[in-house]
PDB file of C-alpha atoms in Angstrom:
ATOM      1  CA  MET A   1     126.604  66.799  80.272  1.00  0.00           C
ATOM      2  CA  ALA A   2     124.603  70.161  79.671  1.00  0.00           C
ATOM      3  CA  ASP A   3     126.579  73.807  80.745  1.00  0.00           C
ATOM      4  CA  ASN A   4     123.591  74.566  82.313  1.00  0.00           C
ATOM      5  CA  HIS A   5     123.243  71.620  84.207  1.00  0.00           C
ATOM      6  CA  GLY A   6     119.939  71.553  85.829  1.00  0.00           C
ATOM      7  CA  ASN A   7     119.822  75.407  86.458  1.00  0.00           C
ATOM      8  CA  THR A   8     116.571  76.016  83.922  1.00  0.00           C
ATOM      9  CA  PRO A   9     113.284  77.067  84.832  1.00  0.00           C
ATOM     10  CA  ALA A  10     111.927  73.352  82.787  1.00  0.00           C
ATOM     11  CA  ALA A  11     114.187  71.452  85.766  1.00  0.00           C
ATOM     12  CA  TRP A  12     113.258  73.953  88.393  1.00  0.00           C
ATOM     13  CA  THR A  13     109.645  73.778  87.932  1.00  0.00           C
ATOM     14  CA  ALA A  14     109.484  70.420  87.723  1.00  0.00           C
ATOM     15  CA  VAL A  15     111.671  69.452  90.549  1.00  0.00           C
ATOM     16  CA  GLY A  16     108.850  72.240  92.026  1.00  0.00           C
ATOM     17  CA  VAL A  17     106.058  69.850  91.261  1.00  0.00           C
ATOM     18  CA  ALA A  18     107.247  66.668  93.004  1.00  0.00           C
ATOM     19  CA  MET A  19     108.505  67.493  95.598  1.00  0.00           C
ATOM     20  CA  ILE A  20     105.071  68.786  96.478  1.00  0.00           C
ATOM     21  CA  GLY A  21     103.107  65.375  95.073  1.00  0.00           C
ATOM     22  CA  PHE A  22     106.541  63.622  97.148  1.00  0.00           C
ATOM     23  CA  LEU A  23     105.245  65.776 100.212  1.00  0.00           C
ATOM     24  CA  VAL A  24     101.386  65.396 100.359  1.00  0.00           C
ATOM     25  CA  GLY A  25     101.612  61.436  99.685  1.00  0.00           C
ATOM     26  CA  SER A  26     103.779  61.314 102.385  1.00  0.00           C
ATOM     27  CA  ILE A  27     102.051  63.705 104.523  1.00  0.00           C
ATOM     28  CA  ALA A  28      99.097  60.930 103.540  1.00  0.00           C
ATOM     29  CA  LEU A  29     100.134  57.880 104.662  1.00  0.00           C
ATOM     30  CA  MET A  30     101.561  59.553 108.350  1.00  0.00           C
ATOM     31  CA  ARG A  31      97.484  60.322 109.397  1.00  0.00           C
ATOM     32  CA  ASP A  32      95.840  58.687 111.278  1.00  0.00           C
ATOM     33  CA  PRO A  33      93.854  56.474 109.279  1.00  0.00           C
ATOM     34  CA  VAL A  34      96.150  56.504 106.189  1.00  0.00           C
ATOM     35  CA  ASN A  35      94.028  59.686 104.183  1.00  0.00           C
ATOM     36  CA  MET A  36      94.478  57.474 100.677  1.00  0.00           C
ATOM     37  CA  THR A  37      92.786  59.678  98.456  1.00  0.00           C
ATOM     38  CA  TRP A  38      95.097  62.024  98.802  1.00  0.00           C
ATOM     39  CA  PHE A  39      98.080  59.482  99.054  1.00  0.00           C
ATOM     40  CA  TRP A  40      97.100  59.096  95.353  1.00  0.00           C
ATOM     41  CA  VAL A  41      96.900  62.989  94.632  1.00  0.00           C
ATOM     42  CA  GLY A  42     100.350  62.642  96.171  1.00  0.00           C
ATOM     43  CA  ILE A  43     101.004  60.074  93.288  1.00  0.00           C
ATOM     44  CA  ALA A  44      99.835  61.756  90.438  1.00  0.00           C
ATOM     45  CA  LEU A  45     101.217  65.053  91.220  1.00  0.00           C
ATOM     46  CA  GLY A  46     104.719  62.886  91.149  1.00  0.00           C
ATOM     47  CA  VAL A  47     104.202  61.539  87.533  1.00  0.00           C
ATOM     48  CA  ILE A  48     102.543  65.389  86.335  1.00  0.00           C
ATOM     49  CA  ALA A  49     106.137  66.536  87.067  1.00  0.00           C
ATOM     50  CA  PHE A  50     108.024  64.599  83.980  1.00  0.00           C
ATOM     51  CA  PRO A  51     105.261  65.225  81.013  1.00  0.00           C
ATOM     52  CA  LEU A  52     105.516  68.676  82.414  1.00  0.00           C
ATOM     53  CA  PHE A  53     108.896  69.261  82.049  1.00  0.00           C
ATOM     54  CA  LEU A  54     108.357  67.890  78.620  1.00  0.00           C
ATOM     55  CA  VAL A  55     105.993  70.114  78.060  1.00  0.00           C
ATOM     56  CA  LEU A  56     108.078  73.319  79.233  1.00  0.00           C
ATOM     57  CA  ALA A  57     111.578  72.090  77.363  1.00  0.00           C
ATOM     58  CA  LYS A  58     109.266  71.922  73.818  1.00  0.00           C
ATOM     59  CA  LEU A  59     108.496  76.134  74.940  1.00  0.00           C
ATOM     60  CA  GLY A  60     111.930  77.078  75.228  1.00  0.00           C
ATOM     61  CA  PHE A  61     112.625  77.052  78.788  1.00  0.00           C
ATOM     62  CA  HIS A  62     114.982  74.887  79.197  1.00  0.00           C
ATOM     63  CA  SER A  63     117.744  76.962  77.860  1.00  0.00           C
ATOM     64  CA  GLU A  64     120.342  79.253  79.863  1.00  0.00           C
ATOM     65  CA  ASN A  65     118.255  81.820  77.780  1.00  0.00           C
ATOM     66  CA  HIS A  66     116.066  82.459  80.812  1.00  0.00           C
TER      67      HIS A  66
END
């Protein structure tokens, strides 16, 4: 395992975006009637989190120097 163990700006940003996506999607499913537009927005945020991490890692935000 890496020494930084995910404690980098790239990892925290990706996890934050994914958590917001799950929150938006969960709230959309609890609405009556179910709000499918916001559900898919939440899904999109969750999916975008991984490519966002990869871009930030390529930019150097996945190192111990930040």
